[in-house]
Short mmCIF file of C-alpha atoms and ligand atoms in Angstrom, two decimals:
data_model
loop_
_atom_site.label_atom_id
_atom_site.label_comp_id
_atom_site.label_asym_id
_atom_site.label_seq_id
_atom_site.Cartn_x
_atom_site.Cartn_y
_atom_site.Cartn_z
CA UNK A 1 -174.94 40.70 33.04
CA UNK A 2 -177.31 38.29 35.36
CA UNK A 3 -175.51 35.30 35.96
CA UNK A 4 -176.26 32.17 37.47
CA UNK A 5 -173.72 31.02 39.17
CA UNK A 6 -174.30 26.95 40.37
CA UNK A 7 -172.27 25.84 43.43
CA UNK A 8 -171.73 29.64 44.39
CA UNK A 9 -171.63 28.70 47.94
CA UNK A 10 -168.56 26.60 47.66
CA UNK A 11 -164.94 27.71 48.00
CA UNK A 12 -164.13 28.93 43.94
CA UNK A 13 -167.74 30.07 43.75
CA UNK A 14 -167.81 32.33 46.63
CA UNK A 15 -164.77 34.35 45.92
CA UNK A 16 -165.53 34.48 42.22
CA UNK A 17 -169.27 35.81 43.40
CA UNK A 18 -167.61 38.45 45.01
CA UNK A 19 -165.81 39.76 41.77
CA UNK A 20 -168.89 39.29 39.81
CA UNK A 21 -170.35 41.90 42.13
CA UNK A 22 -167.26 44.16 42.24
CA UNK A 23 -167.59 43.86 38.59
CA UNK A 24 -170.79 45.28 38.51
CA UNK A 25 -172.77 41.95 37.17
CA UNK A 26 -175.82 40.73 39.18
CA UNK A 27 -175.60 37.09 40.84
CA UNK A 28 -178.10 34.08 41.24
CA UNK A 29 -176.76 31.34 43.40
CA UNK A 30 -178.13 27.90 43.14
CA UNK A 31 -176.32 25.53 45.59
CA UNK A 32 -177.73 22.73 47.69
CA UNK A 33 -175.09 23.15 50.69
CA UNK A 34 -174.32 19.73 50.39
CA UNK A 35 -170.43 20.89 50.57
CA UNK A 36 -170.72 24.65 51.49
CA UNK A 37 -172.64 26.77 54.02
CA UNK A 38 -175.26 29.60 53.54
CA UNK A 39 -173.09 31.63 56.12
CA UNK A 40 -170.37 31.90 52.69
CA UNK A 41 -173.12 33.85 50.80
CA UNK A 42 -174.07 36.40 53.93
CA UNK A 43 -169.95 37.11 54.14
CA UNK A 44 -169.89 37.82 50.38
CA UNK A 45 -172.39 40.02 51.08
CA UNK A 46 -170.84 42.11 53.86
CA UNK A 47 -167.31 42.13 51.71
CA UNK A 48 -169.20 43.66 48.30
CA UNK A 49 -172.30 45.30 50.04
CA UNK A 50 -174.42 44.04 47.56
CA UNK A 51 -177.16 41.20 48.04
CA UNK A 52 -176.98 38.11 46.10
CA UNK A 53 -180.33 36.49 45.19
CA UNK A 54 -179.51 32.96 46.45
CA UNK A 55 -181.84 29.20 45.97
CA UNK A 56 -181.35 26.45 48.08
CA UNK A 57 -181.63 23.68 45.68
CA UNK A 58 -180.13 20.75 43.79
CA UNK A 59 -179.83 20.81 40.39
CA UNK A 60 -181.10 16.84 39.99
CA UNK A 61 -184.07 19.22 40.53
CA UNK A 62 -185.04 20.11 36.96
CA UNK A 63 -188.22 21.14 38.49
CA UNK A 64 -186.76 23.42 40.33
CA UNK A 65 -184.30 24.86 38.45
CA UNK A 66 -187.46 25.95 35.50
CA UNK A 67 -188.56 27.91 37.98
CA UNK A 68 -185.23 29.87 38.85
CA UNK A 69 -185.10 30.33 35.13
CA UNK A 70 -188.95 31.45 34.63
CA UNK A 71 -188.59 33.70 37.17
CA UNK A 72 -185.07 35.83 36.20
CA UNK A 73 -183.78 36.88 33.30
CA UNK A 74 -180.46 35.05 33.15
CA UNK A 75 -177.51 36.28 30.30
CA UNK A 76 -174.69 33.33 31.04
CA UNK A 77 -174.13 30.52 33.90
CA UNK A 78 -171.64 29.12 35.31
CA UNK A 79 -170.75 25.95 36.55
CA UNK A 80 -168.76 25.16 39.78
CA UNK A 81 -171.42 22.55 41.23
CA UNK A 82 -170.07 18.93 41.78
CA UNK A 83 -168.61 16.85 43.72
CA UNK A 84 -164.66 17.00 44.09
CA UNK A 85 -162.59 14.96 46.40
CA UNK A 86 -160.69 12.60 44.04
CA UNK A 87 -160.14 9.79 47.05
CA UNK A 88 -163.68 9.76 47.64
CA UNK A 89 -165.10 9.68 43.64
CA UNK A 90 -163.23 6.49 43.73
CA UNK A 91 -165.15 5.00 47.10
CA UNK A 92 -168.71 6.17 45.68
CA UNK A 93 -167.74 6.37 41.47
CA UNK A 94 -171.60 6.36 40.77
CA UNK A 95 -172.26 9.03 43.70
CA UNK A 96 -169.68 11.36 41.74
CA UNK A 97 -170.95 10.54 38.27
CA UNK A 98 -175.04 10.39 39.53
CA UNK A 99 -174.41 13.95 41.02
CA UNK A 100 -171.58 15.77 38.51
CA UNK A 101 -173.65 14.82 35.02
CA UNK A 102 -176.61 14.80 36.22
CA UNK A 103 -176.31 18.26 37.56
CA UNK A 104 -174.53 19.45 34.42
CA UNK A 105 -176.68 17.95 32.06
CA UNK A 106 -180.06 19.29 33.66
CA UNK A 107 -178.59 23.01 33.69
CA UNK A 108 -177.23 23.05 30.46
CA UNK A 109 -181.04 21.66 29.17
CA UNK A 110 -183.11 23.89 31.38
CA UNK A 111 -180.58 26.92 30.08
CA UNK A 112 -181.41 26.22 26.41
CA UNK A 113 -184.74 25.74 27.12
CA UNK A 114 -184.97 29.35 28.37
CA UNK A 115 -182.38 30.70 25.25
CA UNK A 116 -179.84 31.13 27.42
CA UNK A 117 -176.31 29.68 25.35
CA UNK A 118 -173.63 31.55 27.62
CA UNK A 119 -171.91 28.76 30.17
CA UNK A 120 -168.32 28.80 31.86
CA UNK A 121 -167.50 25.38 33.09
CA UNK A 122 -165.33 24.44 36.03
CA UNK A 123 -162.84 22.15 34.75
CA UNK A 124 -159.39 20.65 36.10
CA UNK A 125 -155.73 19.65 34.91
CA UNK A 126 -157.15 16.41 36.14
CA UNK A 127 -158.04 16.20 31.85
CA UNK A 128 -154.56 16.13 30.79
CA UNK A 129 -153.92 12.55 32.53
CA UNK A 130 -151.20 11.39 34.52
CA UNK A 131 -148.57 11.13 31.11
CA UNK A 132 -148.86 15.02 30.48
CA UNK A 133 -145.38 17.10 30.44
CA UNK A 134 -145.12 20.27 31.73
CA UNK A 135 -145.83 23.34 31.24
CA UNK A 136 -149.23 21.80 29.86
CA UNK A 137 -150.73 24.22 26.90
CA UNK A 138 -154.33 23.80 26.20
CA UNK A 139 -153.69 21.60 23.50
CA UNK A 140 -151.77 18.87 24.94
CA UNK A 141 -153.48 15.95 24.59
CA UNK A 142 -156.83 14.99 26.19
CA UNK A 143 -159.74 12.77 25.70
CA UNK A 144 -158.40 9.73 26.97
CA UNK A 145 -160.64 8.47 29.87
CA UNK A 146 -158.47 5.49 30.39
CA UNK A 147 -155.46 7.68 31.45
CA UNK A 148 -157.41 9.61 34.34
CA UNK A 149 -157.44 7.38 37.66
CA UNK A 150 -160.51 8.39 39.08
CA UNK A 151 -164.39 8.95 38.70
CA UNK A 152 -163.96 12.12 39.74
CA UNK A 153 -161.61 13.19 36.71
CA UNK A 154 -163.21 11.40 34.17
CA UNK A 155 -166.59 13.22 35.42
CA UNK A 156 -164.53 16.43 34.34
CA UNK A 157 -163.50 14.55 30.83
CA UNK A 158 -167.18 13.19 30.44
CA UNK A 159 -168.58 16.85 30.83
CA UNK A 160 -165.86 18.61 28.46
CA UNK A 161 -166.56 15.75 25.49
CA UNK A 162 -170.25 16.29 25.92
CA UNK A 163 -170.19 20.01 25.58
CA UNK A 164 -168.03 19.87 22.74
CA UNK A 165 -170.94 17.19 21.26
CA UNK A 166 -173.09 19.89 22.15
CA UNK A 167 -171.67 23.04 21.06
CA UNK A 168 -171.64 21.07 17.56
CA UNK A 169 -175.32 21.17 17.03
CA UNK A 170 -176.16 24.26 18.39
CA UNK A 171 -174.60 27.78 17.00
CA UNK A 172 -176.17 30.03 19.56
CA UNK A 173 -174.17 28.30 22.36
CA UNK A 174 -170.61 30.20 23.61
CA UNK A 175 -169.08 27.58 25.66
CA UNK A 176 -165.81 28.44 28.04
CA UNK A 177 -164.34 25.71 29.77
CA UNK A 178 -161.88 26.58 32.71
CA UNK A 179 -158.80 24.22 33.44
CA UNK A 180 -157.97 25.29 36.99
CA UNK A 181 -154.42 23.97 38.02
CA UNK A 182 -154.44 24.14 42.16
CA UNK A 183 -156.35 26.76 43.53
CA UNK A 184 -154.99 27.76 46.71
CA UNK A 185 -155.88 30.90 49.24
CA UNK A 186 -158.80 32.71 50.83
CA UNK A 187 -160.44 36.57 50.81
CA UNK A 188 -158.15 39.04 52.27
CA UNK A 189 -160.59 40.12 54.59
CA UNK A 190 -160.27 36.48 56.14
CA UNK A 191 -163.96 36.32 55.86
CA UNK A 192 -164.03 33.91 52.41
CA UNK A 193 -161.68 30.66 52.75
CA UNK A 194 -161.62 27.09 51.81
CA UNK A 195 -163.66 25.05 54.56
CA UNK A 196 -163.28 21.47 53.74
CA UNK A 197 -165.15 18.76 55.86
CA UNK A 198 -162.84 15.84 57.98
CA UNK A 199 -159.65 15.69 57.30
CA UNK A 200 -158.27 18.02 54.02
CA UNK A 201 -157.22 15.92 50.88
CA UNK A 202 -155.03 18.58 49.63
CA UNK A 203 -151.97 20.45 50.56
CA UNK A 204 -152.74 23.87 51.57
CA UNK A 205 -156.19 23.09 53.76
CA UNK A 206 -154.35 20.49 55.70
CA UNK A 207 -151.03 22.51 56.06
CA UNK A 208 -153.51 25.51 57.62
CA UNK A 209 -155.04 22.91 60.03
CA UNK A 210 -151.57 22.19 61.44
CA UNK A 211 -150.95 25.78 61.86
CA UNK A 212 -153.89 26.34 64.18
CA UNK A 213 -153.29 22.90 66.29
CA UNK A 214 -156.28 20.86 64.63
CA UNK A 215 -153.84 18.79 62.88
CA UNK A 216 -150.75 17.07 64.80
CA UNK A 217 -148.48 17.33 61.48
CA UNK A 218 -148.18 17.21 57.61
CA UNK A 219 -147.50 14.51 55.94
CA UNK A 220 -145.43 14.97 52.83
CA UNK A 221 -146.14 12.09 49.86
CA UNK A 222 -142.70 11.43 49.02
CA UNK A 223 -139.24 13.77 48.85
CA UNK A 224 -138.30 11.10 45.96
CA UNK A 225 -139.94 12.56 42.89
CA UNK A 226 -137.55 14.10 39.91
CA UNK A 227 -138.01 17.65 41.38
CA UNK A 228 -135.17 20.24 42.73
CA UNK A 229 -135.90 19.25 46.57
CA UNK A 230 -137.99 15.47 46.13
CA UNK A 231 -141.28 17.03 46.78
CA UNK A 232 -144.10 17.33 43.88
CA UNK A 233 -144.37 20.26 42.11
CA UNK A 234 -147.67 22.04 41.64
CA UNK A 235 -148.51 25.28 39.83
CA UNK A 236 -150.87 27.05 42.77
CA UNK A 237 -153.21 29.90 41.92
CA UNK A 238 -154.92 32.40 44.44
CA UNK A 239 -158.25 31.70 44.42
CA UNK A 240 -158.79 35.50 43.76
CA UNK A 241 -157.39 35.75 40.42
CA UNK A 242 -158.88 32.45 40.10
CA UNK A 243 -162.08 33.92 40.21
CA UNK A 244 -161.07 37.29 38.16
CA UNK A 245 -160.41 34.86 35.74
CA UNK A 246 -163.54 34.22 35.31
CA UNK A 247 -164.89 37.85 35.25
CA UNK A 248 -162.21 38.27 32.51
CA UNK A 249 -163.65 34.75 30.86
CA UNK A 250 -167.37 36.30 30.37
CA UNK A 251 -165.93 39.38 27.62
CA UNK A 252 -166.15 35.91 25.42
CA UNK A 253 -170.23 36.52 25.70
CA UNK A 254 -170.07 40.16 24.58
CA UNK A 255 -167.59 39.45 21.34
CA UNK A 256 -168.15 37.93 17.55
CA UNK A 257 -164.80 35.92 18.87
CA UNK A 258 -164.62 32.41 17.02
CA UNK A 259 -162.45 29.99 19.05
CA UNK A 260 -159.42 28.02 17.11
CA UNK A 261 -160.78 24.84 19.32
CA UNK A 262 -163.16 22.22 18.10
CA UNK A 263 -166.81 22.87 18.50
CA UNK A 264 -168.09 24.90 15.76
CA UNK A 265 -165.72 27.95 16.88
CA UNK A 266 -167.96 28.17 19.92
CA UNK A 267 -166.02 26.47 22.56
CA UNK A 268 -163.16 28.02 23.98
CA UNK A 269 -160.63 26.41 26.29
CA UNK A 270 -158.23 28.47 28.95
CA UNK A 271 -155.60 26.70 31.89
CA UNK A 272 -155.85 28.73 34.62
CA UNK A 273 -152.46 28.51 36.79
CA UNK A 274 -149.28 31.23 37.27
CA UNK A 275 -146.99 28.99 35.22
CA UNK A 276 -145.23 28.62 38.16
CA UNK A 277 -144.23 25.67 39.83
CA UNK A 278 -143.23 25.32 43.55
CA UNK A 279 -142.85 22.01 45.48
CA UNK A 280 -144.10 21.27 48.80
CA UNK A 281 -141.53 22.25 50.74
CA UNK A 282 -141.35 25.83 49.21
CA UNK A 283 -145.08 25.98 50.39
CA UNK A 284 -144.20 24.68 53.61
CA UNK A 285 -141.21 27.14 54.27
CA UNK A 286 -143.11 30.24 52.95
CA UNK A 287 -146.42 29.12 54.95
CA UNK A 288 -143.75 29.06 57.85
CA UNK A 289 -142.00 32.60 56.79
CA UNK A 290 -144.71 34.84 56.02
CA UNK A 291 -146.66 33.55 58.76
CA UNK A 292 -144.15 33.66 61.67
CA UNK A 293 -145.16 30.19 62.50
CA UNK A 294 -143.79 26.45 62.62
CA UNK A 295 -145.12 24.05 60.54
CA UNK A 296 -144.53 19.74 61.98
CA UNK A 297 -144.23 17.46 59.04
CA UNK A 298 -142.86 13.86 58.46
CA UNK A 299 -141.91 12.43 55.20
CA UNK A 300 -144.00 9.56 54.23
CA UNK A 301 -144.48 7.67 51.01
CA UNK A 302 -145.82 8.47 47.88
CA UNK A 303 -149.28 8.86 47.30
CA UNK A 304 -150.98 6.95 44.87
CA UNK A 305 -151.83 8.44 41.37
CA UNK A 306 -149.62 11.64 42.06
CA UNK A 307 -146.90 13.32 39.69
CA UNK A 308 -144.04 14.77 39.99
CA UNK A 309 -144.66 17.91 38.13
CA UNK A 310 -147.44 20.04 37.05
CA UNK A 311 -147.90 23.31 36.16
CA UNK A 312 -149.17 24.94 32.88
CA UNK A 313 -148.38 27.27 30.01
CA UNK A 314 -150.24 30.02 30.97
CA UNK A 315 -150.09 31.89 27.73
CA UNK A 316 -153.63 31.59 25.57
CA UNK A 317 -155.60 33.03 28.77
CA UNK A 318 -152.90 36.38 28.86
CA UNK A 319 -153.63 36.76 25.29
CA UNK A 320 -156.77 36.27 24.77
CA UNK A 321 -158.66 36.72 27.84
CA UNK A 322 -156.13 39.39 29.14
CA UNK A 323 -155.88 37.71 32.24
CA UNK A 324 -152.29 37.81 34.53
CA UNK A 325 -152.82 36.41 38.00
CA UNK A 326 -151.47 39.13 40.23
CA UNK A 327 -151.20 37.47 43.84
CA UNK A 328 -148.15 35.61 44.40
CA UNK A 329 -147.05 32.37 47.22
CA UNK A 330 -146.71 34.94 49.88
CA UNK A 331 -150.17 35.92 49.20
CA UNK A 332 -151.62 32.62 49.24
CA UNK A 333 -149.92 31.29 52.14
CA UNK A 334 -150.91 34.44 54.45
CA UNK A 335 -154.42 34.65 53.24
CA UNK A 336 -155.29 30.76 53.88
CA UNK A 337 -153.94 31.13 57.91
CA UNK A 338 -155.34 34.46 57.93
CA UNK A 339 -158.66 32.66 57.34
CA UNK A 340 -158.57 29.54 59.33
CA UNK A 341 -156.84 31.80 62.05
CA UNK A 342 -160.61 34.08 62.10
CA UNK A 343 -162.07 30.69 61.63
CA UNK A 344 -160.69 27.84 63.46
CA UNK A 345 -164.10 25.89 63.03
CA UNK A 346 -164.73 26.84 59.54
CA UNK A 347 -168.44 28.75 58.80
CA UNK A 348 -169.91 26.79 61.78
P1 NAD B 401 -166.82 23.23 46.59
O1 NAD B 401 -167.20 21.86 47.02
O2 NAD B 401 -166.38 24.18 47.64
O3 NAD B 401 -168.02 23.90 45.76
C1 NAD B 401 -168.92 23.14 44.99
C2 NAD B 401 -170.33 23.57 45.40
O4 NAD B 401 -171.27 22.82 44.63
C3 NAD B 401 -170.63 23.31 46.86
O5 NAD B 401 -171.11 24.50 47.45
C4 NAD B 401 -171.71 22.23 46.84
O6 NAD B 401 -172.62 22.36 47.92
C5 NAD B 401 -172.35 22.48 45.48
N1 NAD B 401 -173.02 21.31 44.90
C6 NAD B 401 -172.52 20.06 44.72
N2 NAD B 401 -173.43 19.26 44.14
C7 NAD B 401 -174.54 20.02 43.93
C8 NAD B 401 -175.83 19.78 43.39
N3 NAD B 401 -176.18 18.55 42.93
N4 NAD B 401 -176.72 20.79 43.34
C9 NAD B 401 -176.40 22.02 43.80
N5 NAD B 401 -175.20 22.32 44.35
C10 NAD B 401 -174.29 21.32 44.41
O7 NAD B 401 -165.69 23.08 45.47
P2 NAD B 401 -164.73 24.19 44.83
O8 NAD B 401 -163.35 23.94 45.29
O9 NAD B 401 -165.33 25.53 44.99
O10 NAD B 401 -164.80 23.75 43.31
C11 NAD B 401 -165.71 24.31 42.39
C12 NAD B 401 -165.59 23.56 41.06
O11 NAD B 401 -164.25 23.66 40.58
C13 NAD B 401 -165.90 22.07 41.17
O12 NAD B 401 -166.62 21.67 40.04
C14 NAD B 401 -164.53 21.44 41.19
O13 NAD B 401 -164.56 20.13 40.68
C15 NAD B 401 -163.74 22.38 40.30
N6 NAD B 401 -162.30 22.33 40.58
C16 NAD B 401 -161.86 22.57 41.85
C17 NAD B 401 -160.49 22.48 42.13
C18 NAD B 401 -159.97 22.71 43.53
O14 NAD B 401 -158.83 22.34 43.80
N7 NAD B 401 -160.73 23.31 44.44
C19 NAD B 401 -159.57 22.17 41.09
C20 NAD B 401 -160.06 21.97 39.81
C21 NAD B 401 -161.43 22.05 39.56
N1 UFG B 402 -149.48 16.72 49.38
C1 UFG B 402 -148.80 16.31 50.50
N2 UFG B 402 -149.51 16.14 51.66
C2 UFG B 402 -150.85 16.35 51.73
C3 UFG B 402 -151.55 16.76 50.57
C4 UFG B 402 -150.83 16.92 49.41
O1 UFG B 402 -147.60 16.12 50.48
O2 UFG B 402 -151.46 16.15 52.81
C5 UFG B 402 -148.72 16.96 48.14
C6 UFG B 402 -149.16 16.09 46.98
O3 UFG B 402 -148.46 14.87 47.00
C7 UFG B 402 -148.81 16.99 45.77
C8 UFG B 402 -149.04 18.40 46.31
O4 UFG B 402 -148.97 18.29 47.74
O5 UFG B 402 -147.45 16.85 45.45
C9 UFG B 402 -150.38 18.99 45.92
O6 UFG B 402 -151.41 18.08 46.29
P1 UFG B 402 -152.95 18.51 46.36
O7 UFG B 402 -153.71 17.34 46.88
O8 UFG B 402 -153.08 19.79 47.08
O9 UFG B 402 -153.31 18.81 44.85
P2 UFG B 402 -153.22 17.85 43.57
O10 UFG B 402 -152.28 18.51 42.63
O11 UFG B 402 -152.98 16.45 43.91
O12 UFG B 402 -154.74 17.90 43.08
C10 UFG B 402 -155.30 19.03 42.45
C11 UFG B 402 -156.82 19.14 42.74
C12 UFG B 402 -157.58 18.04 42.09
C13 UFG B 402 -157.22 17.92 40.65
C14 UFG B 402 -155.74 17.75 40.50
C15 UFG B 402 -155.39 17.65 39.04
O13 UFG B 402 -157.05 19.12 44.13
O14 UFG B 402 -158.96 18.35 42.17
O15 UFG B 402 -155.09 18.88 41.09
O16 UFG B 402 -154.38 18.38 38.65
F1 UFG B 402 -157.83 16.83 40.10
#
């Protein structure tokens, strides 16, 4: 297939660009680099040996994006561009909401405009609120915006009503929506990693700057929660199933498959997590086993809007998309310091 992938230069994008290619699919990558670096595209080019036709532009650029779509013959797209720091979204709400629907609303016209009705979209647990229990099944309950804390997760809500709203009207649309859980990890060839600007919001990016010395020490939000050692539980994924998940996501295109979920049997909605749960500290101690290193960390308070446990059922995607993450914690916690080791400054 030729797909568009939007946001390819960023962390998920990037590794998932690389299975694309290993998967024999052909890639367009529309990003702006307003979180990501070109230098992500050239590696995933040296790792598959395959060349990636990439556009340097913003999707507020409906302009733009005609073009990209007049010129190439695109089968499905898919969706990882947005904004995603949670603390931030709820500093600059209309920044996250201008850029997130905005951007999804102007590909998802410009796409039907050209008949194009294939789209994966990047979504989050975030959508199952704060009250959810685990394991979370697809079906727990969602679509209250009230019970998601910040602009940032209701962007992800906003965008999952509207396709359903969507999907409605229009039978030629296939519509997969991907709940990632916490994607965690980098490339095994340390040349693909997570590269977050300032100072890392979540666990494993931060935890890899103390390993190289860029970071003093970790600090853990609470060892108070209802878990087995205090610390919140979280179900991580390697980002490289993470992204196989999504090469297993497009057979959905190629299939008379109606989906049980709303939407005119045309959208179709998959958690993508391990099922496992592991609390900070077990990240902390394997990060500190498999890696042969020490990791400094105080306990500090909780931080706001957090859980104590989260991790999905994992079930619907093994069924029906025949898709079993492979890559365990060991994995995940060698691969990040194997990447910020390589790259102690990131891509720059
Ligand atoms: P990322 O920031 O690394 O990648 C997003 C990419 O989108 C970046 O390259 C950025 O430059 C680009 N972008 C942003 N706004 C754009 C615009 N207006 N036009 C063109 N490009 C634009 O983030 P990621 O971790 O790779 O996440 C990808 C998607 O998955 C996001 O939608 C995110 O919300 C979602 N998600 C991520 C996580 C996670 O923990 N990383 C968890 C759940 C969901
Ligand atoms: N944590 C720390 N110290 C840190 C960072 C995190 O102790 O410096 C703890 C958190 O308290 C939590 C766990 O590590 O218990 C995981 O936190 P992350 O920030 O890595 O991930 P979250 O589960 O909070 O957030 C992730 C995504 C969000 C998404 C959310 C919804 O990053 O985009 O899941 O499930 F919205």
């Amino acid at each position: 297939m030729n797909i568009l992938v939007a946001g390819g230069a960023g962390y998920i994008g990037s590794h998932t660009i690389v299975e694309l290619l290993n998967s024999g699919h052909n890639v367009i990558c529309v990003d702006n680099l307003s979180n990501s670096s070109k230098v992500a595209i050239d590696r995933v080019e040296e790792i598959t040996n395959k060349k990636v036709l990439f556009y340097k532009t913003d999707l507020s650029d409906k302009n733009s994006l005609n073009d990209i779509f007049e010129n190439n013959r695109i089968d499905a797209c898919i969706m990882f561009a947005g904004l995603k720091a949670v603390g931030e979204s709820t500093k600059k709400p209309l920044l996250y909401y201008m850029n997130n629907l905005t951007s999804f609303m102007n590909l998802v016209e410009v796409m039907i405009s050209h008949n194009c009705y294939n789209i994966i979209f990047s979504s989050s647990a975030t959508v199952y609120g704060l009250l959810a229990k685990s394991p979370i099944s697809e079906d727990s309950y969602v679509g209250d915006l009230g019970k998601i804390t910040n602009p940032y997760g209701k962007t992800k809500l906003i965008i999952e009503q509207m396709l359903f709203d969507i999907a409605k009207v229009n039978d030629k649309l296939k519509i997969v929506i991907l709940r990632y859980f916490n994607p965690v990890g980098a490339h095994k060839s340390g040349l693909l990693g997570e590269d977050p600007r300032g100072i890392p919001n979540n666990l494993m990016p931060y935890i890899a700057k103390v390993a190289v010395g860029k970071m003093e020490k970790l600090h853990i939000y609470g060892n108070d929660y209802n878990t087995k050692d205090g610390t919140g539980v979280r179900d991580y994924i390697h980002v490289v199933d993470l992204a196989m998940g999504h090469v297993a996501a497009l057979k959905i295109f190629e299939t008379n498959k109606k989906s049980e979920d709303s939407g005119n049997g045309n959208v179709f909605v998959y958690n993508l997590g391990t099922g496992v749960g592991y609390s900070v500290l077990d990240v902390v101690n394997t990060y500190e086993k498999v890696n042969n290193i020490k990791i400094n960390y105080v306990i500090d308070g909780r931080r706001d809007g957090d859980v104590d446990t989260l991790y999905c059922n994992p079930k619907k995607a093994r069924e029906e998309l025949n898709f079993k993450p492979q890559l365990g914690l060991d994995d995940m916690c060698r691969d990040s310091y194997n990447f910020q080791k390589n790259n102690p400054n990131g891509y720059n």
